[in-house]
Structures are given as C-alpha cells and as structure tokens.
GROMACS .gro file of C-alpha atoms in nm:
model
  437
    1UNK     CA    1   3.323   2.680  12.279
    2UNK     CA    2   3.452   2.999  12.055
    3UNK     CA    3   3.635   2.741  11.849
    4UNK     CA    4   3.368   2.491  11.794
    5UNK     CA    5   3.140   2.741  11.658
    6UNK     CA    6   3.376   2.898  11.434
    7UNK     CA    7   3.414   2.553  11.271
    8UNK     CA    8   3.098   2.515  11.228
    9UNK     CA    9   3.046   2.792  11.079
   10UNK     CA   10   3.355   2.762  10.869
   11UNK     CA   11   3.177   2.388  10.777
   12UNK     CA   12   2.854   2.548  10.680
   13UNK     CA   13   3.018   2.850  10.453
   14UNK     CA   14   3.255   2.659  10.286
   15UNK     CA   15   2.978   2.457  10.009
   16UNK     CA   16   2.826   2.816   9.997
   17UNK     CA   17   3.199   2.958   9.909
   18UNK     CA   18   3.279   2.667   9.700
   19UNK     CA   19   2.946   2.750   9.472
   20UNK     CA   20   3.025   3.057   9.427
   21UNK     CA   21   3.335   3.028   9.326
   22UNK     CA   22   3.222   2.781   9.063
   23UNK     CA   23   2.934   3.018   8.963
   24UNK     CA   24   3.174   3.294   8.927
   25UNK     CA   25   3.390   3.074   8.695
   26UNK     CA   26   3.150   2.949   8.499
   27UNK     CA   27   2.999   3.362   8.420
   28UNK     CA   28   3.333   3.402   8.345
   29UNK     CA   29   3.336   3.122   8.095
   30UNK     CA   30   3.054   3.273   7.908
   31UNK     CA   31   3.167   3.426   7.561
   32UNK     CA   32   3.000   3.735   7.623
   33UNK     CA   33   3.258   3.786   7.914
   34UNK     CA   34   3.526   3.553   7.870
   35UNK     CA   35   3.504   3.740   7.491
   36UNK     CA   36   3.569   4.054   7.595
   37UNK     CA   37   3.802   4.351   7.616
   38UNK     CA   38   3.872   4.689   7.746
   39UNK     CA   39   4.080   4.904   7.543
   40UNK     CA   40   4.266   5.297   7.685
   41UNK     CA   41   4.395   5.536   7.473
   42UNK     CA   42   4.561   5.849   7.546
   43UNK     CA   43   4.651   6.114   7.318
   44UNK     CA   44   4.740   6.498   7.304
   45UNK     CA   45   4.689   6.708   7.051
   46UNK     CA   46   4.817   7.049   6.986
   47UNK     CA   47   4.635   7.228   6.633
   48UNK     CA   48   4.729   7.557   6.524
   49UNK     CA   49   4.640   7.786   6.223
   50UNK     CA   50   4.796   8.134   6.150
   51UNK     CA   51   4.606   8.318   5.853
   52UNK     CA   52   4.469   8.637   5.679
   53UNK     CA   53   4.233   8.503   5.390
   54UNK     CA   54   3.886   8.645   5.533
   55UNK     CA   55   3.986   8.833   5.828
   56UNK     CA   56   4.328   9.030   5.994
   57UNK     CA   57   4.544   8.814   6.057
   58UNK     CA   58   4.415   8.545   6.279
   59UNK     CA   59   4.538   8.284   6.500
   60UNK     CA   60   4.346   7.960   6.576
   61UNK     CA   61   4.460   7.707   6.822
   62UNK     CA   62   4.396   7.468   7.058
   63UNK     CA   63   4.567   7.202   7.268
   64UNK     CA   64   4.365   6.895   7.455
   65UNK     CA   65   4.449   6.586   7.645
   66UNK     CA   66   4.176   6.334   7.559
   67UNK     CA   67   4.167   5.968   7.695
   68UNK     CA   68   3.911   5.678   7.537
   69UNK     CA   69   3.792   5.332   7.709
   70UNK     CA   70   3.643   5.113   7.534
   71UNK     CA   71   3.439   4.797   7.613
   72UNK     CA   72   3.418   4.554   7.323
   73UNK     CA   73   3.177   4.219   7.426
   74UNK     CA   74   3.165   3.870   7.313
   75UNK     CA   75   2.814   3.756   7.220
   76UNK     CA   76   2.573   3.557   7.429
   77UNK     CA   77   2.417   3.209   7.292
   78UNK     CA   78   2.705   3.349   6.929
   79UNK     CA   79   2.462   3.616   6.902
   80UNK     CA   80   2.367   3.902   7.101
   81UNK     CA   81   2.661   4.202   7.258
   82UNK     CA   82   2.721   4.517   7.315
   83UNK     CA   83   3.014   4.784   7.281
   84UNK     CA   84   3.064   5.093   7.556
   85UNK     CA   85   3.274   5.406   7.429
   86UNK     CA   86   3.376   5.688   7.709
   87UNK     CA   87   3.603   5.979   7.583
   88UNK     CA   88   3.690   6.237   7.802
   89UNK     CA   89   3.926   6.581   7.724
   90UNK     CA   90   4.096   6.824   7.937
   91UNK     CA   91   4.183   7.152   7.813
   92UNK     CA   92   4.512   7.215   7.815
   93UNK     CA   93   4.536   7.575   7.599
   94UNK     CA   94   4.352   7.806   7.345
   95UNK     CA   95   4.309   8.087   7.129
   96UNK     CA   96   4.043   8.287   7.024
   97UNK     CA   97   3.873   8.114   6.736
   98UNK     CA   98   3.986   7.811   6.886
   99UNK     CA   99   3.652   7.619   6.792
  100UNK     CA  100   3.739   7.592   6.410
  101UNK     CA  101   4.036   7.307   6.533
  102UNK     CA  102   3.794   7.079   6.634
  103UNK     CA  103   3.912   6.984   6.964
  104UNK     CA  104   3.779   7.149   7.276
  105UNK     CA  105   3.421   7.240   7.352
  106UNK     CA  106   3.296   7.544   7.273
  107UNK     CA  107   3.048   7.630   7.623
  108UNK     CA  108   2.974   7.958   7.502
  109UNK     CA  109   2.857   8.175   7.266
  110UNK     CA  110   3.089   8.310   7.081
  111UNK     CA  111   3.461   8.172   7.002
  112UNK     CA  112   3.670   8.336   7.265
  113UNK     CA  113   3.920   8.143   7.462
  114UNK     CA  114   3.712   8.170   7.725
  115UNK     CA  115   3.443   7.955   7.587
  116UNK     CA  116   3.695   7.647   7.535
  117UNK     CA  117   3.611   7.404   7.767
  118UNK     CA  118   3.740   7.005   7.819
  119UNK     CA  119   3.414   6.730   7.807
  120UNK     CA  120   3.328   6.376   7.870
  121UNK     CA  121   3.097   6.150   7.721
  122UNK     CA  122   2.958   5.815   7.607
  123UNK     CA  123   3.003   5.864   7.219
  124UNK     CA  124   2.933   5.478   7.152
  125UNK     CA  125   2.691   5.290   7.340
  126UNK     CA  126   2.519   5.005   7.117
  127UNK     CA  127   2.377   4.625   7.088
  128UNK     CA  128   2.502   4.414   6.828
  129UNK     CA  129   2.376   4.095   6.703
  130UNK     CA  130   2.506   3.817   6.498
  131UNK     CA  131   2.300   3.727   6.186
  132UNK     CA  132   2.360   3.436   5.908
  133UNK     CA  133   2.609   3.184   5.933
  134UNK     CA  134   2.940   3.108   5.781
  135UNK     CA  135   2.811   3.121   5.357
  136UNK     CA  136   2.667   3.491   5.393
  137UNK     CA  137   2.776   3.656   5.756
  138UNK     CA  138   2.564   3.964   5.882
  139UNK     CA  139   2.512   4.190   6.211
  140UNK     CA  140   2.280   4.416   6.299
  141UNK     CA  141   2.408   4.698   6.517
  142UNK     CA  142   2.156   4.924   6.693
  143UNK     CA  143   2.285   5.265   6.928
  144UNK     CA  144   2.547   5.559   6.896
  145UNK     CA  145   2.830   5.426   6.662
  146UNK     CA  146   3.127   5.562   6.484
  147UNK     CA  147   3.110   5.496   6.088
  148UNK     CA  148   3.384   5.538   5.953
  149UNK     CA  149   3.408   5.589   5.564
  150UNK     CA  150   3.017   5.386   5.542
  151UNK     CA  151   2.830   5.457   5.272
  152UNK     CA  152   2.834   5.860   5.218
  153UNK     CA  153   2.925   5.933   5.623
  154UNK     CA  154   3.237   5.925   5.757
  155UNK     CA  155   3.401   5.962   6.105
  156UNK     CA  156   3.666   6.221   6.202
  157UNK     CA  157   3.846   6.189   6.521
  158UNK     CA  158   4.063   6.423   6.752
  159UNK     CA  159   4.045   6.391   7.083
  160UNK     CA  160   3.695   6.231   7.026
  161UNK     CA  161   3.535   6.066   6.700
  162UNK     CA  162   3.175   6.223   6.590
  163UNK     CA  163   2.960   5.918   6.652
  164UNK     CA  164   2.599   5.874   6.541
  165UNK     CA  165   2.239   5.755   6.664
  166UNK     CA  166   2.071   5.482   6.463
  167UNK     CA  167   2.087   5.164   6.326
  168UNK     CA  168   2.329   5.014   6.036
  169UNK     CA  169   2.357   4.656   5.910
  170UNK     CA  170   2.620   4.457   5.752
  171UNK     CA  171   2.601   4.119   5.459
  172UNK     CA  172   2.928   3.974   5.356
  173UNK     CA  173   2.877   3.723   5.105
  174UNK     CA  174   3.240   3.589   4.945
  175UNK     CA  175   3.401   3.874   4.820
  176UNK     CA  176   3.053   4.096   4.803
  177UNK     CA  177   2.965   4.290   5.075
  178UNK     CA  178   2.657   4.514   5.127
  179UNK     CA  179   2.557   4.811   5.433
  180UNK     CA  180   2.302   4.983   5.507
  181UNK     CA  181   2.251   5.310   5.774
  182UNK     CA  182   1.963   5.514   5.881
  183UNK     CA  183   2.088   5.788   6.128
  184UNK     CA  184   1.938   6.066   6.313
  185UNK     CA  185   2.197   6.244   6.517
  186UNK     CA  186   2.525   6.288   6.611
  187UNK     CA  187   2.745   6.360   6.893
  188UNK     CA  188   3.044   6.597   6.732
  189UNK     CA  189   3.403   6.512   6.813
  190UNK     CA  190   3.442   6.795   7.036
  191UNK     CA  191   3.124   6.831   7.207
  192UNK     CA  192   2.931   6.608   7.472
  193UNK     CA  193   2.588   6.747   7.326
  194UNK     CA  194   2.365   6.523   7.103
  195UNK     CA  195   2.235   6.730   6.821
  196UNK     CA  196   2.025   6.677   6.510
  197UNK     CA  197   2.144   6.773   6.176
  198UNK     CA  198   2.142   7.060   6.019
  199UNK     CA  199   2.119   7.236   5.698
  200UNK     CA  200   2.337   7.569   5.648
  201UNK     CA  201   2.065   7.806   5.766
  202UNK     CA  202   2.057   7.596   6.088
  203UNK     CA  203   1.735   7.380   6.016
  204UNK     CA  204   1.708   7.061   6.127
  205UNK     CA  205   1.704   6.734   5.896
  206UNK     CA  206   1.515   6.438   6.035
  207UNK     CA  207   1.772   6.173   5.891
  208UNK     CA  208   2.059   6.051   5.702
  209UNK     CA  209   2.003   5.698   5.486
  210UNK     CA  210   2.302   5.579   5.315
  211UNK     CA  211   2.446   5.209   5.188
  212UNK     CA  212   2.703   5.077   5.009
  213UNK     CA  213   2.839   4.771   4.799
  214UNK     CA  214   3.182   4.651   4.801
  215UNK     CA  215   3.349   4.380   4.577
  216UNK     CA  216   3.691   4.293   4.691
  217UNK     CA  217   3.920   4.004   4.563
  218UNK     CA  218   4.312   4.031   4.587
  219UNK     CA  219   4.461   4.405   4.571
  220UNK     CA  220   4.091   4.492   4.353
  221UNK     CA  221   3.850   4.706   4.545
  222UNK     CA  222   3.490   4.824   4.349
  223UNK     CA  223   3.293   4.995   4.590
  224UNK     CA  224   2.980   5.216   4.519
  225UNK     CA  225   2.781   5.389   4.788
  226UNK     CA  226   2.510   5.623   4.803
  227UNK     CA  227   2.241   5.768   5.055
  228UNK     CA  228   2.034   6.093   5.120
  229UNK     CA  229   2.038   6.364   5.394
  230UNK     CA  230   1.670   6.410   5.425
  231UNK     CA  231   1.465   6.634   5.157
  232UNK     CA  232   1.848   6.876   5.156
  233UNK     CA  233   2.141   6.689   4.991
  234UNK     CA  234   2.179   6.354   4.783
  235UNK     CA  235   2.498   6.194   4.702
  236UNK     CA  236   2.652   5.867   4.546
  237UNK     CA  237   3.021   5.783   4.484
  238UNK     CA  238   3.239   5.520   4.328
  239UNK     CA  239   3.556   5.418   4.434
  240UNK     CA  240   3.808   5.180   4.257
  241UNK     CA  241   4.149   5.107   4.337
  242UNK     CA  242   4.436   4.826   4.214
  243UNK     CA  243   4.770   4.707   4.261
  244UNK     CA  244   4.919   4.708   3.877
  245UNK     CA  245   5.244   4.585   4.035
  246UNK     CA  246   5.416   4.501   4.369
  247UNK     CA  247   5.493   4.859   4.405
  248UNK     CA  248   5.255   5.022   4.188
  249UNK     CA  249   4.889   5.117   4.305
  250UNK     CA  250   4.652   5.314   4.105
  251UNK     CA  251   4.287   5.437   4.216
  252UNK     CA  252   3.982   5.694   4.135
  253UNK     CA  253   3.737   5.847   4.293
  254UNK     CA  254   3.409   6.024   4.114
  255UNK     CA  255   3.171   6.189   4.375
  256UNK     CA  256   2.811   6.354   4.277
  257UNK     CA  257   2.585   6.557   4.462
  258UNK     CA  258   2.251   6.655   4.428
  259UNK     CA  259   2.095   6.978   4.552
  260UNK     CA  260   1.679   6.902   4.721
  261UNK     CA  261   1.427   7.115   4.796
  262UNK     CA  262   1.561   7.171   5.098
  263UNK     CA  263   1.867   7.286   4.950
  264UNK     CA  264   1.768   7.510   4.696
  265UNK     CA  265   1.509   7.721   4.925
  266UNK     CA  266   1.810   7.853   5.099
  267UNK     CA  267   1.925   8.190   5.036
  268UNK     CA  268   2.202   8.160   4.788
  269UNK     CA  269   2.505   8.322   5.002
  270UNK     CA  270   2.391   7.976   5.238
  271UNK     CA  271   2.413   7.804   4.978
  272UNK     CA  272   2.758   7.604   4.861
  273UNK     CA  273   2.627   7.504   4.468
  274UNK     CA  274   2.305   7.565   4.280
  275UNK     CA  275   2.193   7.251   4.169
  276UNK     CA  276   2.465   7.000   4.099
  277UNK     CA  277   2.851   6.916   4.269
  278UNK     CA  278   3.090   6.674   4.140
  279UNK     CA  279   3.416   6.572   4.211
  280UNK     CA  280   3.670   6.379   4.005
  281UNK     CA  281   3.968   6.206   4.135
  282UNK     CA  282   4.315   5.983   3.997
  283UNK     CA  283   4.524   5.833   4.236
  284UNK     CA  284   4.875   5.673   4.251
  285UNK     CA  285   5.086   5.552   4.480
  286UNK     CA  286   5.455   5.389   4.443
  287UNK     CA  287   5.650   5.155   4.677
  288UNK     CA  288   6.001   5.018   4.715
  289UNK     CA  289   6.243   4.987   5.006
  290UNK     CA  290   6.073   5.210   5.284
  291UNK     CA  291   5.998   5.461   5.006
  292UNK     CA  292   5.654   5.578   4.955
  293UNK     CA  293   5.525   5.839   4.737
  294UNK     CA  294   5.108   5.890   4.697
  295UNK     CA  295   4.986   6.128   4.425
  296UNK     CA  296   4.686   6.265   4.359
  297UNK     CA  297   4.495   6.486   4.096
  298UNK     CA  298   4.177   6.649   4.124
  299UNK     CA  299   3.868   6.863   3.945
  300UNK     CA  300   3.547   7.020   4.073
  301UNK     CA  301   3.241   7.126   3.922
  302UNK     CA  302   3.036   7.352   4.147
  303UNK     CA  303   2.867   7.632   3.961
  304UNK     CA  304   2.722   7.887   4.203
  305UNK     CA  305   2.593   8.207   4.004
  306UNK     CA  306   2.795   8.526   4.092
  307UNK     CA  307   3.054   8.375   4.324
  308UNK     CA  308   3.284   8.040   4.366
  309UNK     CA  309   3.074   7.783   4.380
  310UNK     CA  310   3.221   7.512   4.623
  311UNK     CA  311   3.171   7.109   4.641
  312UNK     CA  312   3.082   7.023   5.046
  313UNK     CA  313   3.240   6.706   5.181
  314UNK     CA  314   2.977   6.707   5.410
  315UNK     CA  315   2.588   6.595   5.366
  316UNK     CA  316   2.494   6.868   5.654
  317UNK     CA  317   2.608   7.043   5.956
  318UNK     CA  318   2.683   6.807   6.216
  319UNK     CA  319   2.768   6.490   6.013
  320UNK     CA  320   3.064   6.391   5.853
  321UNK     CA  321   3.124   6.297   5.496
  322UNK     CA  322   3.287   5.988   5.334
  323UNK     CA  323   3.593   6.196   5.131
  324UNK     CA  324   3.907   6.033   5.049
  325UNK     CA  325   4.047   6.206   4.788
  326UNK     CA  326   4.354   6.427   4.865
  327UNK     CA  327   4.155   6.729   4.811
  328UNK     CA  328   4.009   6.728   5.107
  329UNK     CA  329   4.236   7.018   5.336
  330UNK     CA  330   3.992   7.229   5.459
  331UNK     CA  331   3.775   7.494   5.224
  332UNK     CA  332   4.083   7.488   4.932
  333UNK     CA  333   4.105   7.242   4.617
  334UNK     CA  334   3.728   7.210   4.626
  335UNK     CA  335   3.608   7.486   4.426
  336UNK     CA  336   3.398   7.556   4.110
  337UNK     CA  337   3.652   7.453   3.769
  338UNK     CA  338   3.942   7.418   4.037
  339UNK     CA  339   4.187   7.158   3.920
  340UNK     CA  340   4.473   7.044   4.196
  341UNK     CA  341   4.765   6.816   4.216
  342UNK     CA  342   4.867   6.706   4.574
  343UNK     CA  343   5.164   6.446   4.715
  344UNK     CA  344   5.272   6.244   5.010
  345UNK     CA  345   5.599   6.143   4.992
  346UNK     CA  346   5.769   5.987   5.264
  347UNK     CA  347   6.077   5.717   5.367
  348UNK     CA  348   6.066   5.540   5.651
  349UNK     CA  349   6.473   5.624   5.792
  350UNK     CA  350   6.454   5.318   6.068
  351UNK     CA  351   6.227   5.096   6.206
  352UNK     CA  352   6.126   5.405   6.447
  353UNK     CA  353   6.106   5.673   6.244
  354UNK     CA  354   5.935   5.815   5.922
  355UNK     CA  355   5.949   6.164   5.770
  356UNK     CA  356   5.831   6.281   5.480
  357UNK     CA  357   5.636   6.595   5.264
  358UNK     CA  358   5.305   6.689   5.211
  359UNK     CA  359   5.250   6.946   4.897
  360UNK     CA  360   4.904   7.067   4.766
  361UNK     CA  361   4.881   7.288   4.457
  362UNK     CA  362   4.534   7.450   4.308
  363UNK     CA  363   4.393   7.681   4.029
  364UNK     CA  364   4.101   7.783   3.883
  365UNK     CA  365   3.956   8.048   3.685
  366UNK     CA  366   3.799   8.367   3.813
  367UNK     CA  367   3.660   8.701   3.606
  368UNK     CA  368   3.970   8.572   3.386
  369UNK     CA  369   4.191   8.538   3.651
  370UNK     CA  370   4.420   8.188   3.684
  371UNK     CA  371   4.352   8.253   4.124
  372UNK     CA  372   4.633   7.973   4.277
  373UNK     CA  373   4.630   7.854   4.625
  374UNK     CA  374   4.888   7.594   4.806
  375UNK     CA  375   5.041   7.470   5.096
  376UNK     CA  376   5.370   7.237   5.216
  377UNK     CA  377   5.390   7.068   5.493
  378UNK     CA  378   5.701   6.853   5.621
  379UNK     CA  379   5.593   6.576   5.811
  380UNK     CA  380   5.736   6.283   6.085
  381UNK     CA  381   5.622   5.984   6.276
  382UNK     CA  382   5.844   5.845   6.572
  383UNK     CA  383   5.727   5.498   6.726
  384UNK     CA  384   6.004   5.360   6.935
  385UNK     CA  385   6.025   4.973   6.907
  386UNK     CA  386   6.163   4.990   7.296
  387UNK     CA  387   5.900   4.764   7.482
  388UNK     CA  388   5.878   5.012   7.789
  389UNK     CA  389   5.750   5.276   7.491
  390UNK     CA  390   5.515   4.986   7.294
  391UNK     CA  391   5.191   5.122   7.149
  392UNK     CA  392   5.311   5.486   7.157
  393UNK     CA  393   5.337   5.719   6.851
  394UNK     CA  394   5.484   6.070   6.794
  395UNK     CA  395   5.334   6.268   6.471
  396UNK     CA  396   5.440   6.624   6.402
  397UNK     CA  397   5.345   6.793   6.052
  398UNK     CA  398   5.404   7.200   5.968
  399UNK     CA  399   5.453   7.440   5.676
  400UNK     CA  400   5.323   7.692   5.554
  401UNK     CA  401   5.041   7.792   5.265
  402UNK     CA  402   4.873   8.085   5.031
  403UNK     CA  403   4.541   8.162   4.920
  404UNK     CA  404   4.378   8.462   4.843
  405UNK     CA  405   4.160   8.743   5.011
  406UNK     CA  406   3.789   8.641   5.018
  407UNK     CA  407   3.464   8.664   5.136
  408UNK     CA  408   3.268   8.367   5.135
  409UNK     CA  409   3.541   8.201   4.900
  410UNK     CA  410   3.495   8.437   4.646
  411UNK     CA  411   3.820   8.644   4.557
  412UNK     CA  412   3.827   8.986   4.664
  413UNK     CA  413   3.927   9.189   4.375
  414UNK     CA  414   4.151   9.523   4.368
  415UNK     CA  415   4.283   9.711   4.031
  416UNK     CA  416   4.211   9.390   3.758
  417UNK     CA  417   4.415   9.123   4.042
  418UNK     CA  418   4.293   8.924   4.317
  419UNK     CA  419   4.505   8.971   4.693
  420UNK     CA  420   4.670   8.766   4.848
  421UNK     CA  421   4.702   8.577   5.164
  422UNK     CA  422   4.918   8.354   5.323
  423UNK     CA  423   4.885   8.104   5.652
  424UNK     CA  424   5.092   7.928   5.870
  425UNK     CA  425   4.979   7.565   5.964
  426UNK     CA  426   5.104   7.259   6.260
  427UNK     CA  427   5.022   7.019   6.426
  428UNK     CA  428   5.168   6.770   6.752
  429UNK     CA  429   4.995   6.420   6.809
  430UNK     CA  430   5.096   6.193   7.055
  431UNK     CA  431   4.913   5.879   7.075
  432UNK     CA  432   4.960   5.584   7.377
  433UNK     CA  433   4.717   5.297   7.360
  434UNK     CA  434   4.710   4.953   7.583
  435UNK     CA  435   4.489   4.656   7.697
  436UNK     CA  436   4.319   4.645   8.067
  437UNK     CA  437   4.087   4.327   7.941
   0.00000   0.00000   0.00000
C-alpha cells in the first residue's frame, strides 16, 4: 500500500518538478540574469608617512585588509539593471594620525590609534537604463556610484572608492561623447557614513553639477569638462593628449577655478586662494622595448594675500577632484608661482616584473626666497604569470622627500632663510581579484 502511494505521489510531483525546472531555466535565460556577474577583490594595503614639516616629527600609518563584491546586471526587455557594490575592511595596524592615509575609519574624535576602526558598506547601489540605439547610445544611471575622472569629480580608491549619491547620464555619438552629473553626497573611501559636502569651515553644500565633452578618434583625445560645487567653488578644465609617434605621446592639461560667495565669506586662513586658481600642465611620455619614461611639468597661480596661496584638487570636503597632472602628491607642487618637474620612469625586467623611479622636484618664490621641495621614490610591480597566482599583483613604492617648516603652507622663517624638513614615505599593495558569476 506504502508503495502505491509513494508512486502516486511521485506521478503527481513530477509535472510540478518538471515546471519548475523549466521556469527556473527560462529566469535564468533572461539577460538581466543570464547577463550578469559577480566580481571579489581582495587587497591589503600598508601606507606610511614619516615627517616634520608642521609638527615634531610625526609618524602616520595605517595597514587594512579590504575585500569588494560586486554585482554587475544585464538589462531587462535591453533596458532596465542594476549594479550592487559591498566593501568591507579589517584593521590590521595604526598609528596615531593614522586618518590622514585614507584607509581605516576614524570612530572617534580625535586621530589616535585608538579611533582606527575596520567598516563595511554598500558604496554603489544604483539602476541603470539603456537609452538610444546603435547611431547615438545613452544610459541613465540613478543611485550611489563611483565617477571616476567625470567631469570635475573624480574617484580615489584604497581599500574602498569614495562613491556618490545622484544621478549622471551618458551620449556617445561617433567619436563625440557628452556627461552630465548632479550629486549630493558621498560616502568617503574610508568611512561607512554618508555625508554631505562641505566647504573648509565645515558648512554644508547642497550639490555638485558637473559635465563633460569628449572627442576621441585614433591616439587624439579633446576633452573639456566643467561643473560647480554649489554657491563655493567653480571649475572647468581641458585636457588634450596625442600619439606624435609609435613611441612618442605628448599631452596638456590647463585647470581654472573660481572662488563664489561661498568661498570668499570664509575667513582667509580657511581659505586656499582669494579669488582665482589655475593650473598649467605639459606632458610626455616615451616608449620602446619595455621601457617607459612619463614626464611632466607644471605651474600654479594661487595668490592668497600674506601667505602661499595654494590650488585645491578638490571642489569641497568630502568629494574628490578630477586631477591628472603629476602634480598632484599631496599639499606640494601646488602652490602660488610654484613651477615643478616630475618623472616616471620604469622597464618592465620580465613578463612578471616591473621596477622603476618616481622623482618630483618644486620651487617657488617666497619674501625673495627660491623655497624647494622634492621627493624620490623607487618603485616595483610583481604579477606572476603562474595560473595558480592569476589576477594577483604585488606593488611596493618608497623614498624619501624635503620640504620646509610651515604653518598652513606658509614657510616658517628664521634669520633671512626658511627651515627645513624632511619625510620618509612607502607604501605595500597587494591586489587578488576573481569571478564567482
């Protein structure tokens, strides 16, 4: 009796089985699925600073494993998806001061070693839809996105990127393309908090608009971009670069920035410039037989009345700007009348490994003083071409740097000559990415 009731039962489940198996397979058919992927990616990081410019002599570090997932969609009916970012970091060591390495959380108040903390979050969550067709292609994307190097804002990334709240679109029309952002705030690369921006005195700005237009065709890239951090800062640059030859590339960057209302209310030791910044760049870069060397040269104009005036990469607190040129290592090269010169130069030994040098060199005039500052850093890049070790990378850079005594970035002065300082810079990055989906 036991047996004939188990095959009936068996008779009656197995149409139900069999159509759900087929619905399963045909969800699973569907682009938005069948489309998709899942991305991991591991990576440590160890950043440390030894220096004596504005205080004793200081040490800041910090060392994080971080991990990312992310969920990239197909569209449903070829238009409609979504992407899913979690990054999470575990602290693995720190110094006082360890918050100015941009890699754990600061939970505290201050910037004692105590305050470093590890954090998780979603940093992109958004839905993205397909627009146009295939003369002029667009999307709309609507969420918490990174943007990397769009319009005026940027994306940096250590153990997390910064990622931002809004909406951006995209129109690619032949070798034309045109963007467009409106943001509001932004989660920082080492912090699970969302925050709004804000100006130096710590007042918020309601929004950052920015767009840009690109012409590309062959090795020729035009691209001019501009956009406004709300009522405080406004900014619009124009890139070019070209391949003259095979192994010859040459490019320029000009940058311009705006002080608003907003801006100029601030008291002036807030305050990075008066009324106008600009930055002008040359670039060059050579090629041949694993060979590499990238050089770049670099002015400011930042006047600030009775102290260095300074050119900010940045259109506020809490958001990151769109800077490529190599004058761009933390508060040095950037200053009022400061002219630099900076290389990378690097050969790639075998398939596995690269090593090169990194050498910055800047001067500008203060109270009649030529005041210098510079750094060198050696540099290497292991990737082992073993396929039990695919997708994993090695980076280690260190050397040291000097500067100057100041306050504020303004010299500090003593008998007719300004003092000076000296710092000792490194870094470890190892990287491991691979595919679940």
């Amino acid at each position: 009796m036991k047996k004939k009731i188990a095959i009936i039962i068996t008779a009656g489940l197995l149409p139900c089985l069999s159509w759900a198996e087929g619905r399963t397979d045909n969800i699973a058919a569907i682009p938005l699925i069948s489309d998709s992927s899942l991305d991991v990616s591991l990576r440590n990081y160890w950043k440390y600073l030894k220096e004596d410019a504005a205080n004793p002599k200081t040490v800041h570090a910090a060392w994080g494993q971080g991990v990312a997932l992310d969920y990239t969609s197909g569209y449903f009916a070829d238009l409609i998806g979504f992407n899913l970012s979690y990054y999470g970091a575990i602290k693995l060591g720190a110094s006082d001061r360890f918050d100015s390495r941009g890699i754990l959380y600061n939970a505290g108040h201050g910037n004692t070693k105590g305050d470093a903390q590890g954090f998780s979050k979603l940093g992109q969550r958004y839905v993205k839809l397909k627009l146009g067709n295939e003369t002029l292609k667009g999307e709309l994307h609507g969420g918490w996105e990174m943007l990397p190097n769009f319009g005026i804002i940027g994306t940096s990334w250590r153990l997390s990127p910064i990622t931002y709240l809004g909406w951006n679109g995209v129109a690619a029309f032949n070798d034309t393309q045109l963007r467009i952002a409106w943001i509001s705030r932004s989660l920082d690369r080492s912090s699970p908090e969302q925050t709004h921006f804000k100006t130096n005195d710590n007042r918020n700005i309601d929004h950052i608009v920015t767009g840009d237009i690109t012409y590309q065709h062959d090795s020729l890239k035009l691209q001019y971009g501009a956009g406004e951090s709300d009522g405080y800062l406004r900014r619009q640059h124009l890139f070019f670069s070209d391949a003259v030859t095979p192994r010859l590339s040459i490019g320029s960057q000009i940058y311009l920035t705006q002080a608003l209302d907003a801006y100029r209310a601030m008291p002036a030791q807030r305050r990075d410039f008066d009324r106008y910044a600009r930055h002008y760049a040359l670039e060059m870069t050579w090629q041949e037989n694993g060979f590499r060397s990238r050089w770049g040269l670099g002015y400011t104009r930042a006047a600030k009345e009775n102290s260095v005036g300074f050119y900010p990469r940045h259109m506020s607190r809490l958001s990151f700007g769109n800077f490529i040129s190599l004058a761009s290592a933390g508060d040095d090269y950037l200053r009022d009348k400061e002219l630099m010169l900076a290389t990378m130069t690097d050969y790639q030994f075998t398939p596995e490994l690269l090593a090169g040098v990194a050498a910055n060199a800047g001067t500008f005039r203060y109270r009649g003083l030529n005041v210098k500052t510079g750094e060198v850093n050696l540099y290497g890049r292991w990737t082992p071409s073993s396929p039990d070790l695919k997708n994993l990378s090695v980076w280690v850079m260190f050397g040291p740097g000097w500067s100057y005594k100041n306050v504020k970035r303004t010299p500090i002065l003593h008998h007719g000559d300004y003092n000076h300082s000296h710092f000792l810079a490194g870094e470890i990055i190892i990287d491991y990415r691979f595919k679940l989906l």
